[in-house]
Each structure stands twice: as structure tokens, then as C-alpha cells.
CSV table of C-alpha atoms and ligand atoms in Angstrom, one decimal:
chain,number,residue,atom,x,y,z
B,1,MET,CA,-88.4,29.4,19.6
B,2,GLU,CA,-88.4,30.8,16.4
B,3,THR,CA,-85.6,32.2,13.9
B,4,VAL,CA,-85.3,34.6,11.2
B,5,LEU,CA,-82.3,35.0,9.6
B,6,ARG,CA,-81.2,38.5,9.9
B,7,GLY,CA,-77.7,38.5,6.9
B,8,GLN,CA,-78.1,37.1,3.3
B,9,SER,CA,-76.2,34.1,5.0
B,10,PHE,CA,-75.3,34.3,8.2
B,11,ALA,CA,-76.4,36.1,11.8
B,12,VAL,CA,-79.9,34.6,12.6
B,13,GLU,CA,-82.7,36.3,15.0
B,14,ILE,CA,-84.3,34.1,17.7
B,15,SER,CA,-87.1,34.9,19.4
B,16,GLY,CA,-89.6,33.3,22.0
B,17,VAL,CA,-86.8,32.6,24.7
B,18,ASP,CA,-86.2,34.5,27.9
B,19,LEU,CA,-82.4,34.2,28.7
B,20,SER,CA,-83.3,35.6,32.3
B,21,ARG,CA,-84.7,32.2,33.2
B,22,ASP,CA,-83.1,28.2,33.5
B,23,LEU,CA,-83.3,26.6,29.9
B,24,SER,CA,-83.7,23.6,29.3
B,25,ASN,CA,-80.9,21.5,27.9
B,26,ALA,CA,-82.9,20.7,24.7
B,27,GLU,CA,-83.5,24.9,24.5
B,28,PHE,CA,-80.1,25.2,25.3
B,29,ASP,CA,-79.1,22.8,22.9
B,30,ASP,CA,-81.2,24.4,19.8
B,31,ILE,CA,-79.7,27.6,20.7
B,32,LYS,CA,-76.5,26.5,20.6
B,33,ARG,CA,-76.9,24.5,17.5
B,34,ILE,CA,-78.4,27.5,15.4
B,35,TRP,CA,-75.4,30.0,16.9
B,36,LEU,CA,-72.9,27.9,15.2
B,37,GLU,CA,-74.5,27.5,12.3
B,38,HIS,CA,-75.2,30.9,11.7
B,39,LYS,CA,-72.1,32.1,13.4
B,40,ILE,CA,-74.4,35.6,15.0
B,41,ALA,CA,-77.1,35.1,17.3
B,42,VAL,CA,-79.5,38.1,17.9
B,43,PHE,CA,-82.2,38.0,21.4
B,44,ARG,CA,-84.0,41.2,21.8
B,45,GLY,CA,-86.9,42.8,24.2
B,46,GLN,CA,-84.5,40.4,27.1
B,47,GLU,CA,-83.8,41.9,30.7
B,48,ILE,CA,-81.0,39.9,31.9
B,49,GLY,CA,-79.3,40.6,35.2
B,50,ASP,CA,-76.1,40.1,36.3
B,51,ASN,CA,-75.7,36.9,37.3
B,52,ALA,CA,-77.9,35.2,35.0
B,53,LEU,CA,-75.8,37.0,32.2
B,54,VAL,CA,-72.8,35.5,33.5
B,55,ALA,CA,-74.8,31.9,33.8
B,56,PHE,CA,-76.0,32.0,30.3
B,57,THR,CA,-72.3,32.4,29.1
B,58,GLU,CA,-71.0,29.9,30.7
B,59,ARG,CA,-72.9,27.2,29.9
B,60,PHE,CA,-71.5,27.3,26.6
B,61,GLY,CA,-67.6,27.3,27.7
B,62,PRO,CA,-64.9,28.2,30.4
B,63,LEU,CA,-65.9,31.7,31.1
B,64,PHE,CA,-63.5,34.1,29.4
B,65,VAL,CA,-62.0,37.4,31.9
B,66,HIS,CA,-60.7,40.4,29.9
B,67,PHE,CA,-56.7,41.0,30.7
B,68,ARG,CA,-57.5,45.0,30.4
B,69,SER,CA,-59.2,45.0,33.7
B,70,GLN,CA,-59.8,48.1,34.5
B,71,PHE,CA,-63.1,48.6,32.9
B,72,ASN,CA,-64.2,44.8,34.5
B,73,ASP,CA,-67.2,44.7,36.6
B,74,GLN,CA,-65.6,45.0,40.7
B,75,THR,CA,-67.8,42.5,41.6
B,76,ARG,CA,-68.2,40.1,38.7
B,77,PRO,CA,-65.1,40.4,36.4
B,78,GLU,CA,-66.3,38.4,34.2
B,79,ILE,CA,-68.6,41.3,32.8
B,80,MET,CA,-66.7,44.1,30.7
B,81,LEU,CA,-68.2,47.3,31.1
B,82,ILE,CA,-68.5,49.3,27.2
B,83,SER,CA,-69.5,52.8,27.1
B,84,ASN,CA,-68.9,56.3,27.1
B,85,ILE,CA,-70.6,57.3,29.9
B,86,LYS,CA,-68.9,59.7,32.7
B,87,GLU,CA,-69.0,59.8,35.8
B,88,ASP,CA,-67.0,62.4,38.3
B,89,GLY,CA,-65.0,62.6,35.5
B,90,ARG,CA,-64.5,58.8,35.2
B,91,ASN,CA,-65.2,56.8,32.3
B,92,LEU,CA,-67.2,54.2,33.8
B,93,GLY,CA,-66.6,51.9,30.4
B,94,GLU,CA,-64.1,51.3,27.6
B,95,LEU,CA,-64.2,52.3,23.9
B,96,GLY,CA,-65.2,55.6,23.5
B,97,ASP,CA,-67.7,57.0,21.0
B,98,GLY,CA,-65.3,57.1,17.9
B,99,ASP,CA,-66.0,54.1,15.4
B,100,LEU,CA,-64.0,50.9,15.9
B,101,MET,CA,-61.7,49.3,13.3
B,102,TRP,CA,-62.8,45.5,11.8
B,103,HIS,CA,-61.3,42.9,14.0
B,104,SER,CA,-61.9,39.7,16.0
B,105,ASP,CA,-61.7,39.9,19.6
B,106,GLN,CA,-58.6,38.8,20.7
B,107,ALA,CA,-56.8,37.8,17.8
B,108,TYR,CA,-53.8,39.1,19.6
B,109,SER,CA,-53.9,36.5,22.2
B,110,GLU,CA,-52.3,33.5,21.7
B,111,LEU,CA,-55.5,31.6,22.7
B,112,PRO,CA,-58.4,33.9,21.1
B,113,VAL,CA,-61.6,34.0,22.9
B,114,PHE,CA,-64.2,31.7,21.5
B,115,SER,CA,-67.2,33.7,21.8
B,116,THR,CA,-67.9,37.4,22.8
B,117,LEU,CA,-71.8,38.3,24.2
B,118,LEU,CA,-72.8,42.3,24.0
B,119,TYR,CA,-76.2,43.0,26.1
B,120,GLY,CA,-77.6,46.8,25.7
B,121,ILE,CA,-78.5,48.2,28.2
B,122,GLU,CA,-78.2,52.1,26.9
B,123,VAL,CA,-78.2,52.7,23.8
B,124,PRO,CA,-77.6,56.0,21.0
B,125,ASN,CA,-80.8,57.1,19.3
B,126,GLU,CA,-78.1,57.4,16.1
B,127,GLY,CA,-75.0,55.7,15.1
B,128,GLY,CA,-73.2,53.2,17.3
B,129,GLY,CA,-74.5,50.2,15.1
B,130,THR,CA,-72.4,47.3,15.2
B,131,TRP,CA,-70.9,45.7,11.5
B,132,PHE,CA,-70.4,41.8,11.3
B,133,CYS,CA,-69.0,40.0,8.2
B,134,ASP,CA,-69.1,36.5,8.1
B,135,THR,CA,-65.3,35.6,7.0
B,136,ALA,CA,-66.6,31.7,6.9
B,137,GLY,CA,-68.7,32.3,3.9
B,138,ALA,CA,-66.4,35.2,2.4
B,139,TYR,CA,-63.6,32.3,2.7
B,140,ALA,CA,-66.2,29.7,0.7
B,141,ALA,CA,-66.7,32.0,-2.2
B,142,LEU,CA,-63.2,33.0,-3.2
B,143,PRO,CA,-62.6,31.5,-6.2
B,144,GLU,CA,-59.9,28.6,-6.1
B,145,ALA,CA,-56.4,30.4,-7.2
B,146,MET,CA,-57.2,32.9,-4.7
B,147,LYS,CA,-57.5,29.6,-1.7
B,148,GLN,CA,-54.3,28.3,-2.9
B,149,ARG,CA,-51.9,31.3,-2.9
B,150,ILE,CA,-53.2,32.0,0.8
B,151,ALA,CA,-52.9,28.8,1.7
B,152,GLY,CA,-50.6,27.9,4.6
B,153,LEU,CA,-49.7,31.7,5.0
B,154,ARG,CA,-49.2,32.5,8.6
B,155,GLN,CA,-49.7,36.3,10.3
B,156,SER,CA,-49.0,38.6,13.0
B,157,PHE,CA,-51.2,40.3,15.1
B,158,SER,CA,-50.1,42.6,18.2
B,159,VAL,CA,-51.7,43.9,20.4
B,160,GLU,CA,-49.7,47.6,20.2
B,161,LYS,CA,-52.0,48.2,17.2
B,162,THR,CA,-55.2,48.6,19.2
B,163,VAL,CA,-53.6,51.3,21.0
B,164,THR,CA,-54.4,53.7,17.7
B,165,THR,CA,-57.1,51.5,16.1
B,166,GLN,CA,-59.3,51.0,19.4
B,167,ASN,CA,-57.9,53.9,21.2
B,168,ILE,CA,-57.3,51.7,23.9
B,169,THR,CA,-54.4,52.3,26.9
B,170,LEU,CA,-52.4,50.0,27.7
B,171,SER,CA,-50.4,49.7,31.1
B,172,GLU,CA,-46.8,48.0,30.5
B,173,GLU,CA,-47.6,45.4,32.7
B,174,GLN,CA,-50.6,44.6,30.0
B,175,ARG,CA,-47.8,45.0,27.4
B,176,GLN,CA,-45.8,42.0,28.6
B,177,MET,CA,-48.9,39.7,29.1
B,178,LYS,CA,-49.5,40.2,25.6
B,179,PRO,CA,-46.3,39.8,23.0
B,180,PRO,CA,-46.7,39.5,19.3
B,181,VAL,CA,-48.0,36.3,18.1
B,182,GLN,CA,-48.7,34.6,14.4
B,183,HIS,CA,-51.9,32.9,13.5
B,184,PRO,CA,-53.0,31.3,10.4
B,185,LEU,CA,-54.8,33.2,8.0
B,186,VAL,CA,-57.4,30.9,7.1
B,187,ARG,CA,-58.5,29.4,9.9
B,188,THR,CA,-60.5,26.1,10.8
B,189,HIS,CA,-63.6,25.8,13.2
B,190,PRO,CA,-62.2,23.3,15.9
B,191,LEU,CA,-66.0,21.8,16.8
B,192,LEU,CA,-67.0,22.8,12.9
B,193,GLY,CA,-64.2,21.7,10.4
B,194,ARG,CA,-65.4,25.1,8.5
B,195,LYS,CA,-62.9,26.8,7.0
B,196,SER,CA,-62.9,30.8,7.7
B,197,LEU,CA,-60.3,34.1,6.5
B,198,TYR,CA,-58.9,34.9,9.9
B,199,LEU,CA,-59.1,38.9,9.0
B,200,SER,CA,-58.4,41.5,12.5
B,201,PRO,CA,-57.2,44.3,10.5
B,202,ALA,CA,-57.4,46.4,14.1
B,203,HIS,CA,-54.3,43.9,15.2
B,204,THR,CA,-53.2,42.9,12.2
B,205,ALA,CA,-49.4,43.6,12.1
B,206,GLY,CA,-48.1,41.7,8.5
B,207,ILE,CA,-48.2,37.9,6.8
B,208,ASN,CA,-44.6,36.1,7.5
B,209,GLY,CA,-42.3,35.4,4.6
B,210,VAL,CA,-44.1,38.1,2.4
B,211,ASP,CA,-42.6,41.8,2.1
B,212,ALA,CA,-45.2,44.0,4.0
B,213,ALA,CA,-46.0,46.0,0.5
B,214,GLU,CA,-47.5,42.8,-0.8
B,215,GLY,CA,-48.5,41.4,2.5
B,216,ASP,CA,-50.5,44.7,3.3
B,217,ALA,CA,-52.0,44.7,-0.7
B,218,LEU,CA,-52.8,40.9,0.0
B,219,LEU,CA,-54.9,41.8,2.8
B,220,GLY,CA,-56.4,45.0,1.4
B,221,GLU,CA,-57.7,42.5,-1.1
B,222,LEU,CA,-58.9,40.0,1.4
B,223,LEU,CA,-61.0,42.5,3.5
B,224,GLU,CA,-62.3,44.2,0.4
B,225,TRP,CA,-63.6,40.1,-0.9
B,226,ALA,CA,-64.2,40.0,2.4
B,227,THR,CA,-66.8,43.0,3.3
B,228,GLN,CA,-69.0,43.0,0.3
B,229,PRO,CA,-72.4,43.5,1.0
B,230,GLU,CA,-73.1,39.9,0.9
B,231,PHE,CA,-71.3,38.5,3.8
B,232,LEU,CA,-72.2,42.0,5.9
B,233,TYR,CA,-75.1,42.2,9.2
B,234,HIS,CA,-75.5,45.7,10.3
B,235,HIS,CA,-76.9,45.4,13.6
B,236,ASP,CA,-78.7,48.6,15.3
B,237,TRP,CA,-78.7,48.4,18.5
B,238,ARG,CA,-82.0,48.3,20.9
B,239,VAL,CA,-82.1,48.3,25.1
B,240,GLY,CA,-82.1,45.1,25.5
B,241,ASP,CA,-80.8,43.4,22.7
B,242,LEU,CA,-78.2,40.5,23.6
B,243,VAL,CA,-75.7,39.6,20.5
B,244,MET,CA,-73.4,36.7,20.6
B,245,TRP,CA,-71.0,36.4,17.7
B,246,ASP,CA,-68.5,33.3,16.9
B,247,ASN,CA,-64.6,34.8,17.1
B,248,THR,CA,-63.5,32.4,14.6
B,249,SER,CA,-65.7,32.7,11.5
B,250,THR,CA,-66.6,36.5,11.9
B,251,MET,CA,-65.2,40.1,12.4
B,252,HIS,CA,-66.5,43.5,13.3
B,253,SER,CA,-66.8,47.0,13.7
B,254,ARG,CA,-68.4,50.2,15.2
B,255,ASP,CA,-69.7,52.7,13.6
B,256,ALA,CA,-69.0,56.0,15.9
B,257,PHE,CA,-71.8,58.4,17.8
B,258,SER,CA,-72.2,61.5,19.2
B,259,PRO,CA,-70.4,62.3,22.2
B,260,THR,CA,-73.8,63.7,23.4
B,261,GLU,CA,-75.6,60.3,23.2
B,262,ARG,CA,-75.3,57.8,26.0
B,263,ARG,CA,-74.0,54.1,25.4
B,264,MET,CA,-73.5,51.1,27.8
B,265,LEU,CA,-73.3,47.9,26.8
B,266,LYS,CA,-72.2,44.6,28.8
B,267,ARG,CA,-69.7,42.2,27.4
B,268,THR,CA,-68.9,39.0,28.7
B,269,GLY,CA,-67.4,36.2,26.2
B,270,PHE,CA,-66.3,32.0,26.7
B,271,GLU,CA,-63.2,30.2,25.3
B,272,PHE,CA,-62.6,27.2,24.4
B,273,THR,CA,-60.6,24.5,26.1
B,274,PRO,CA,-57.1,25.3,25.6
B,275,GLU,CA,-56.3,22.6,23.1
B,276,GLN,CA,-59.3,23.7,20.4
B,277,ALA,CA,-58.0,27.6,20.9
B,278,VAL,CA,-55.1,27.4,18.9
B,279,PRO,CA,-56.2,29.0,15.5
B,280,VAL,CA,-55.1,26.2,13.0
U,1,FE2,FE1,-65.0,43.3,19.4
């Protein structure tokens, strides 16, 4: 197993490992440690069936099943299809071909998902890349005065925003399942104690106790800070790539791609225990 850093401070590519086979405990523990430290792990050239993908995901923690179930795999609901491909006029997956705003997955949930894994089945020749931002590195580098200013602040997140920011449709029942929630602006990793900016512009509905204009200005300032080049990694997808990230310490966005191109990714995720999952 070899590792190469892909971002300036985070995002590591791990090579020499075949995720389709049973990993030894020692190999698995190495992967988990390296991933936790670097927040994003990239594996290339993988050939993983659905069962192996789910088994690898589940080894880290309880499987996540997306509440917007219309694009979950029929036989394996732990796998969600992310795709712009249509067959017989019907979308095979979710999220289309447009760009997607910065977000941390399921920040609008009371207990947001710990990690998301994306596995590339078909990828466009151009576009459709994923940007990752190291929000823990961005927090650590903040001026002390800003750290003090934002300490203790809480923000509201709403799934409603995704209808416009992520081009998503929600049924009335799905809306009812996800009422607005409040989470801290600075989040502490429950396993590592590492602090990060908990930013998810695609879901943010404002900072509590701060007027809207001031809250928006502060969030805008933090977003600009966090998205400086030293905190970013851009992933150009190839078939067989598997990328996994820690939603507590990163956020991501997507480049648009041409509707004439085909893109199909399989998504899984795993959760914290319920006690660890409450952002603090
Ligand atoms: Fe996402």
C-alpha cells in the first residue's frame, strides 16, 4: 500500500490495494487511519461489484440509506445512483449534469452522514469533476480573532434549499421527514477532536441570532477563506475511481458537464453511532 498526497494539505491517493477482495484487519485499519487523517482517500483502477462496495462501506460504520429513495438501487438501497443518463425518457440517477454548489452531505439532517463514497462507472471526457475543500485546515489557519468571533455560533440548515441549489425534487412526505435543523458553525470531530468550519452553502438558511445580511456576509467571508487554493483538491474522474470523504471536515462541489456526455457514479455512505452523529 502506497500513499501520495493530492491536495496541498489533505486528500491522499492510496494505491496497491484491491477493494474488491477481503482486506485483512491490518490493511483495513491502515486505510481507515490514513483516510481519517487526510479527510479524503482516492483509490484508482478499482473493479468493485455492488456487494463488495457495500461490504467495504459497512466495515467503517452503519450503512447510510438516502431518504430520497427514488434513485436508490432497487435491490441494494444502500447504493444511490448519481447520473444524468436517461433510459426510455426516465432518469437512471440523480443530480443531472449541472454544477452543484458547495455542501457537506446531509448537513440538513439532524444526524448528518459521516462519510460518502463515490465510485466511477461512466465518466465524461470533460467536466463533471468534483472539488473538495479542507474545512478543518481552513479553520486551523483562521486568524485568532475570527476563531473567537465564530465560537459558539449556530446556523440553520434546510433541505428546502436543495430544490434550487442542487436541482432536486422533494415529495411532501420527504419534506416532512427533514424539518430545518441547527448545527454549530465550528464542528468538532467526534473521533479525533479536530475542529472544522461546518460550511454547507447549498443548505444554509442563516446564522442564529445574527441578522440575515450580517450572517450572509460572515458566511461569505468564511467561504472565501476556505476556498483558497491551499485548501482545495480537484478530482478528475476516471472509470474505476473510488473516492471517500469525511463530511465533518470537508465540503465538496461539482463542475457542470455537457448533457451529451454520460456520467454514472455509485454512491454509498456510512454513519456515526447516533451519539457521535450529533454535530457539536
Ligand atoms: Fe454531495
